[in-house]
CSV table of N, CA, C and O in Angstrom, one decimal:
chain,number,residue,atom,x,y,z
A,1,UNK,N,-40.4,22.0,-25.6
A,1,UNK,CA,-39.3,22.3,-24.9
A,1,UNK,C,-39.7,23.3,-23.7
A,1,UNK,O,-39.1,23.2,-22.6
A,2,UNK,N,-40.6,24.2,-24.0
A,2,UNK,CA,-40.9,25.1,-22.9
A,2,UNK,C,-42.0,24.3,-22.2
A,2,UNK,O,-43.0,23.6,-22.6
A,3,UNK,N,-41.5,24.7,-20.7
A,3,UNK,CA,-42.2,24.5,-19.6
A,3,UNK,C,-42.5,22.9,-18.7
A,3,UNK,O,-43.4,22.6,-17.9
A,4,UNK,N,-41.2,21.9,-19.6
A,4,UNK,CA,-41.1,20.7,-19.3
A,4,UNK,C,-40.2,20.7,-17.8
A,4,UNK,O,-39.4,21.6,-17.7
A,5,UNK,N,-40.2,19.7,-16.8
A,5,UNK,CA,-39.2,19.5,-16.0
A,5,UNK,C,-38.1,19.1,-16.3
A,5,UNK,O,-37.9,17.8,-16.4
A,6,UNK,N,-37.2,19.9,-16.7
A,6,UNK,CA,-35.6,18.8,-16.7
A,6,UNK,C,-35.1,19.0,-15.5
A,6,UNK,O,-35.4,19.6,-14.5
A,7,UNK,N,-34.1,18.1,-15.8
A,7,UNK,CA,-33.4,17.4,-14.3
A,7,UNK,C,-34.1,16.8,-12.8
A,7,UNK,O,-33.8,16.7,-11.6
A,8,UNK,N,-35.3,16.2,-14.0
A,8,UNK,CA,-36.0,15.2,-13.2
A,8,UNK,C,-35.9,14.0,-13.7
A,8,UNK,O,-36.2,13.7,-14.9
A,9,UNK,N,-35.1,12.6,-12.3
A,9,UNK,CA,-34.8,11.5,-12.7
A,9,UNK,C,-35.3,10.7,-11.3
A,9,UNK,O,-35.3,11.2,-10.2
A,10,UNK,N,-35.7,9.4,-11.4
A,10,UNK,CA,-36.3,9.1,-10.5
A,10,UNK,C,-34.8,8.4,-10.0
A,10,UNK,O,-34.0,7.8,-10.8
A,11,UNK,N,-34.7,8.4,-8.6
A,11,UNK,CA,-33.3,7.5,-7.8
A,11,UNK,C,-33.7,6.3,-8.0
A,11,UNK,O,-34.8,6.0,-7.9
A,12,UNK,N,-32.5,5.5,-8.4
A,12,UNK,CA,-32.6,3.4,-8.3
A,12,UNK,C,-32.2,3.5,-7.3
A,12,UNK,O,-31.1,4.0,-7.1
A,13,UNK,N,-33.1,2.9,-6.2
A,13,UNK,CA,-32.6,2.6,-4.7
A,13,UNK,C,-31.2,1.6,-4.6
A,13,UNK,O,-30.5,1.8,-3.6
A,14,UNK,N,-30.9,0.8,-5.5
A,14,UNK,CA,-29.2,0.2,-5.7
A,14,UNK,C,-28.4,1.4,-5.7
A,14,UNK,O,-27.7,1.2,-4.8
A,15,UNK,N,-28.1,2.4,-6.2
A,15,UNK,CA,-27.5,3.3,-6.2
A,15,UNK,C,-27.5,4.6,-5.0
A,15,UNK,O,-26.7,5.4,-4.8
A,16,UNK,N,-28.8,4.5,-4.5
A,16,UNK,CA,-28.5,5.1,-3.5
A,16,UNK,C,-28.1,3.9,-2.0
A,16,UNK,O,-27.4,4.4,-1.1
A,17,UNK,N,-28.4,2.9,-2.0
A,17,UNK,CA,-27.8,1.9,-1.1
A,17,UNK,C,-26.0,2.0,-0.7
A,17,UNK,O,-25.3,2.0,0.2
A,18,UNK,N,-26.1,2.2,-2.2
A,18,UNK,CA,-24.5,2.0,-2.8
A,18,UNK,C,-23.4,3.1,-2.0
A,18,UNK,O,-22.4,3.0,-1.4
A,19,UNK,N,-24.3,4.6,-2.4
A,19,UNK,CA,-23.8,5.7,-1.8
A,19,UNK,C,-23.9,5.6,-0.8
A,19,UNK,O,-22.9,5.3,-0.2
A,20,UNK,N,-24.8,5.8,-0.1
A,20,UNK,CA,-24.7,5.2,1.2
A,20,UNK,C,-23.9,4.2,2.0
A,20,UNK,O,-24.0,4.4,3.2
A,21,UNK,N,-23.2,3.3,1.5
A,21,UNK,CA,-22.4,1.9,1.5
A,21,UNK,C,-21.3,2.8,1.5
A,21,UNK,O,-20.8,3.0,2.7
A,22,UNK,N,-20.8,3.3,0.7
A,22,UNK,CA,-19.6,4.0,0.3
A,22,UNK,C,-19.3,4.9,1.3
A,22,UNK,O,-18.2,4.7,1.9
A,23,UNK,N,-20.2,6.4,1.7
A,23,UNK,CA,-20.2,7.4,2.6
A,23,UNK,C,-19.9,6.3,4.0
A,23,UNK,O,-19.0,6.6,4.7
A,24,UNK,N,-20.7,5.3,4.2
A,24,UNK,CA,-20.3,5.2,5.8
A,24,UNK,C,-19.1,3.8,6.0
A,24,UNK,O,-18.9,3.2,7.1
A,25,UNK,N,-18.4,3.5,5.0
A,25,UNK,CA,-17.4,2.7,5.1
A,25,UNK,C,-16.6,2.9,6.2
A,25,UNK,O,-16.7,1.9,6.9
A,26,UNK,N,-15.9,3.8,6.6
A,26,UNK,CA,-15.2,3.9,7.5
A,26,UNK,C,-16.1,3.3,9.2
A,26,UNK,O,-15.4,2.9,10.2
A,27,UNK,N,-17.2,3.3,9.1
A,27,UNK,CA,-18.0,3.2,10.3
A,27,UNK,C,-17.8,1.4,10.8
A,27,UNK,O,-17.8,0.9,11.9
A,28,UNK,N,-17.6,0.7,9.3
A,28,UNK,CA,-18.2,-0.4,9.9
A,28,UNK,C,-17.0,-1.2,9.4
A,28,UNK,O,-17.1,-2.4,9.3
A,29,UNK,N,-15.5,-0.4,8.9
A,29,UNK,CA,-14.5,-1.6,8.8
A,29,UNK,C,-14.0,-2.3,10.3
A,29,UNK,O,-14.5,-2.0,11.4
A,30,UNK,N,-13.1,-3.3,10.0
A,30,UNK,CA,-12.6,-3.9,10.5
A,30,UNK,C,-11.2,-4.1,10.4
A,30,UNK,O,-10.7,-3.9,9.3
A,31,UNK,N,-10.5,-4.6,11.7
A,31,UNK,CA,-9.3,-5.1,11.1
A,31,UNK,C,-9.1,-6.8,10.8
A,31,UNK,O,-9.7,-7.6,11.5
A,32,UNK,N,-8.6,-6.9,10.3
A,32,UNK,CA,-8.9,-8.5,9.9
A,32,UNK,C,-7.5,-9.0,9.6
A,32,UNK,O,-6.7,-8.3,9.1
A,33,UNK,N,-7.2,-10.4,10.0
A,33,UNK,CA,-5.8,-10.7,8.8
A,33,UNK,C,-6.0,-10.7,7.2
A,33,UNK,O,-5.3,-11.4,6.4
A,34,UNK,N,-6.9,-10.1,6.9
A,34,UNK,CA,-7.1,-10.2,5.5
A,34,UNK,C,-6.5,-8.3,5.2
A,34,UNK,O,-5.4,-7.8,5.0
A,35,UNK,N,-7.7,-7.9,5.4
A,35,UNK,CA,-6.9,-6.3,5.4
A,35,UNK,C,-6.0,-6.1,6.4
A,35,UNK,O,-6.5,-5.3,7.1
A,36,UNK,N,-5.0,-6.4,6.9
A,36,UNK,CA,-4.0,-6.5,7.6
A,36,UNK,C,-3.0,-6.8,6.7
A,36,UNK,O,-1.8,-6.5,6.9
A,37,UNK,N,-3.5,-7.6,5.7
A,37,UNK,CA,-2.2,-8.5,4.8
A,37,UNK,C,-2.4,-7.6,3.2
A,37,UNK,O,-1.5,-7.3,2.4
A,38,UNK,N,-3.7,-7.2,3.0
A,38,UNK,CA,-3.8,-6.2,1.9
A,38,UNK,C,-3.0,-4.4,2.3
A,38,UNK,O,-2.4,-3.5,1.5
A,39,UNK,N,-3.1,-4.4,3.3
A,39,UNK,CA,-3.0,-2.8,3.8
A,39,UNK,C,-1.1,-3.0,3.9
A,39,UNK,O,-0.4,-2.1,3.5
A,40,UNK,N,-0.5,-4.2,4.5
A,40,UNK,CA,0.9,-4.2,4.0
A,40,UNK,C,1.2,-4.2,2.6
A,40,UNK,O,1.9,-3.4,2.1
A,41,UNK,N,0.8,-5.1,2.1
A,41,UNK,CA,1.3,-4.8,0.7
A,41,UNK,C,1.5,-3.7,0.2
A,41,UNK,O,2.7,-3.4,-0.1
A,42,UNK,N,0.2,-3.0,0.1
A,42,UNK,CA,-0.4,-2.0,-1.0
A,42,UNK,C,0.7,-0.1,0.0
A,42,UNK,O,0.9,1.0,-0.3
A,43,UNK,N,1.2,-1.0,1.3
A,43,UNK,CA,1.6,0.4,1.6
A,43,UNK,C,3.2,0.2,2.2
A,43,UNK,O,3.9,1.1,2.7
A,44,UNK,N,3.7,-1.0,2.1
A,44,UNK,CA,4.9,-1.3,2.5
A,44,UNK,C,5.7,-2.3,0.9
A,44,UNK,O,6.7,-2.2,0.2
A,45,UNK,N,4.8,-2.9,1.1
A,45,UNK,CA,6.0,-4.6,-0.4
A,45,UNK,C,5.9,-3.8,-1.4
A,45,UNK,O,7.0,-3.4,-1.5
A,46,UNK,N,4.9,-3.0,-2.6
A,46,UNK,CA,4.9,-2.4,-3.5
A,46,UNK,C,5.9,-1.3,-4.0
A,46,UNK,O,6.4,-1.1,-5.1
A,47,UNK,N,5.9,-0.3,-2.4
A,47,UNK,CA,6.3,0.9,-2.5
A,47,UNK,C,7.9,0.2,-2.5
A,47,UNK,O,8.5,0.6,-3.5
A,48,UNK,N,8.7,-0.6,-1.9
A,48,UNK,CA,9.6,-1.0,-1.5
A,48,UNK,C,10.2,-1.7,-3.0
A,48,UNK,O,11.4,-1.7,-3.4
A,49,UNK,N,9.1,-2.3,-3.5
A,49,UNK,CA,10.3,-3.4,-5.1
A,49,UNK,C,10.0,-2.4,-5.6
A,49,UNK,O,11.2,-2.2,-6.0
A,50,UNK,N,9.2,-1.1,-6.1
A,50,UNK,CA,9.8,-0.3,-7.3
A,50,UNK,C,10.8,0.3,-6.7
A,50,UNK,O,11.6,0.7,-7.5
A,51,UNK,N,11.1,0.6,-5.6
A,51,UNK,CA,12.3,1.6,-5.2
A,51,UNK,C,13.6,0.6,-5.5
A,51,UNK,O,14.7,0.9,-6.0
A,52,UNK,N,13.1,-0.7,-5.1
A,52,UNK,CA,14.6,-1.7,-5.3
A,52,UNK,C,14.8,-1.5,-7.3
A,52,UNK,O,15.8,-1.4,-8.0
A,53,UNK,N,13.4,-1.6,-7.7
A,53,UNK,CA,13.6,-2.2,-8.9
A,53,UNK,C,14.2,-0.6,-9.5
A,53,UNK,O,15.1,-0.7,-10.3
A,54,UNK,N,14.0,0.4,-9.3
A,54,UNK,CA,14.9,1.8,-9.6
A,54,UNK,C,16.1,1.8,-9.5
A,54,UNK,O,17.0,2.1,-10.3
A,55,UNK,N,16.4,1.5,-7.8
A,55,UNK,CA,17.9,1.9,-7.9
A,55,UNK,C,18.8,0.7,-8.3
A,55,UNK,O,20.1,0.8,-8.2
A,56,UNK,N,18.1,-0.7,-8.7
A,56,UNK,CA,18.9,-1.6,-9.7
A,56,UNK,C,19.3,-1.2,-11.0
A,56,UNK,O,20.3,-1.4,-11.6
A,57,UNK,N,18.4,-0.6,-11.3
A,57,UNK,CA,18.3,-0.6,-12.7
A,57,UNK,C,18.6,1.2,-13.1
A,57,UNK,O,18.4,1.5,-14.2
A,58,UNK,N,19.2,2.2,-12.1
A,58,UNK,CA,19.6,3.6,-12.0
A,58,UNK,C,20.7,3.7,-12.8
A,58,UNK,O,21.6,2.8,-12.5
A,59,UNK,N,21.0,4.3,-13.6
A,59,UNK,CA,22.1,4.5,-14.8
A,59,UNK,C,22.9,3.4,-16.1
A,59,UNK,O,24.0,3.5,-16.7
A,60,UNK,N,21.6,2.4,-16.0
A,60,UNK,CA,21.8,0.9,-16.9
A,60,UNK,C,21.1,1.8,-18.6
A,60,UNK,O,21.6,1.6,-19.7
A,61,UNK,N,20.1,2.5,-18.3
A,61,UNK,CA,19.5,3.1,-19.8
A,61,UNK,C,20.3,4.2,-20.0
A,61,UNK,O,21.0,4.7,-19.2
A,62,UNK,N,20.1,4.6,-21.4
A,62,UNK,CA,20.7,5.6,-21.4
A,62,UNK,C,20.4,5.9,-23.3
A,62,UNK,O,20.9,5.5,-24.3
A,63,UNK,N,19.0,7.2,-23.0
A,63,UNK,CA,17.7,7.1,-24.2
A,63,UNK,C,18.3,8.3,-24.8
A,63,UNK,O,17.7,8.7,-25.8
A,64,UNK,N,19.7,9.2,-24.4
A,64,UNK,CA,20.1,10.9,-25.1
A,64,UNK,C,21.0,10.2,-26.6
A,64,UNK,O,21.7,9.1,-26.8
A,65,UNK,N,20.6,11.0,-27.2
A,65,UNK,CA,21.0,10.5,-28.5
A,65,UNK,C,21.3,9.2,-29.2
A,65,UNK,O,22.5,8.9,-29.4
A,66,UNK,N,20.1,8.3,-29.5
A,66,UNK,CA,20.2,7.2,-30.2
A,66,UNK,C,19.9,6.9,-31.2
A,66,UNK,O,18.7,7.1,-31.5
A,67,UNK,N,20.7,6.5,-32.1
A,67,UNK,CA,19.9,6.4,-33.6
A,67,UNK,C,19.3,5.1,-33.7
A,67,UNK,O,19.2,4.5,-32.7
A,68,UNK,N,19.0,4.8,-34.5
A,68,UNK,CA,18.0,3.4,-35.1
A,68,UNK,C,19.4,2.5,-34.9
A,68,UNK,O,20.6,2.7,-35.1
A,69,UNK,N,18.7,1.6,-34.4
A,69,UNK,CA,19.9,0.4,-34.2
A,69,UNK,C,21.0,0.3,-33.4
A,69,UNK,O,22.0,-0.4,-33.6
A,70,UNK,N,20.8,1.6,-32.3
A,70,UNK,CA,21.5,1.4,-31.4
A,70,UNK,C,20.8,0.7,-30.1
A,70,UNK,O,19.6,0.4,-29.8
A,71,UNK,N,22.0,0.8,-29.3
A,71,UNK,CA,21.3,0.2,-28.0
A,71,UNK,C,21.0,0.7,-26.8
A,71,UNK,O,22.1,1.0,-26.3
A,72,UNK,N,20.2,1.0,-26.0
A,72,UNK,CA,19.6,1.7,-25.0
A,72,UNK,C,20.7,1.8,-23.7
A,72,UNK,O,21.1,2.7,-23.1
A,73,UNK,N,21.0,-0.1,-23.7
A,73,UNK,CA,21.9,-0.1,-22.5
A,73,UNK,C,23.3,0.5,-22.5
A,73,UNK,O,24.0,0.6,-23.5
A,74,UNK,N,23.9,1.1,-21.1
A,74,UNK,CA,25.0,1.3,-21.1
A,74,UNK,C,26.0,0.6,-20.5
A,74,UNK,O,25.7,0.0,-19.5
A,75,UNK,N,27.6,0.5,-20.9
A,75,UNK,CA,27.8,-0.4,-21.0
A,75,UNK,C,29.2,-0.3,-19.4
A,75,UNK,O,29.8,-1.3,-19.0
């Protein structure tokens, strides 16, 4: 144990490629109709049906004191 090097690991060049890939992403995107049609979704259609699917479904449960074999919904 004495006098060995720890925290010596040799780099897999895939993984430093990778980091590297990752760090300069921003350099070499694009806009595309592909990320054009992903970047709506994921920041307009998503955010939009849970908000619809909330305030459909806003004072339908109702979880304050229920015993076994009652029912969640209110009526």
């Amino acid at each position: 144990m004495a006098g060995l090097q720890h925290n010596k690991v040799a780099m897999d060049p895939a993984l430093t490629r990778l980091g590297n890939m990752i760090t300069n992403r921003y350099k070499y995107f694009r806009w595309t109709p592909r990320t054009a049609w992903i970047s709506f979704v994921y920041v307009l259609a998503v955010p939009a049906a849970v908000t619809y699917l909330g305030w459909t479904q806003d004072g339908k449960l109702d979880f304050r004191a229920k015993r076994k074999g009652d029912t969640v919904y209110e009526r």
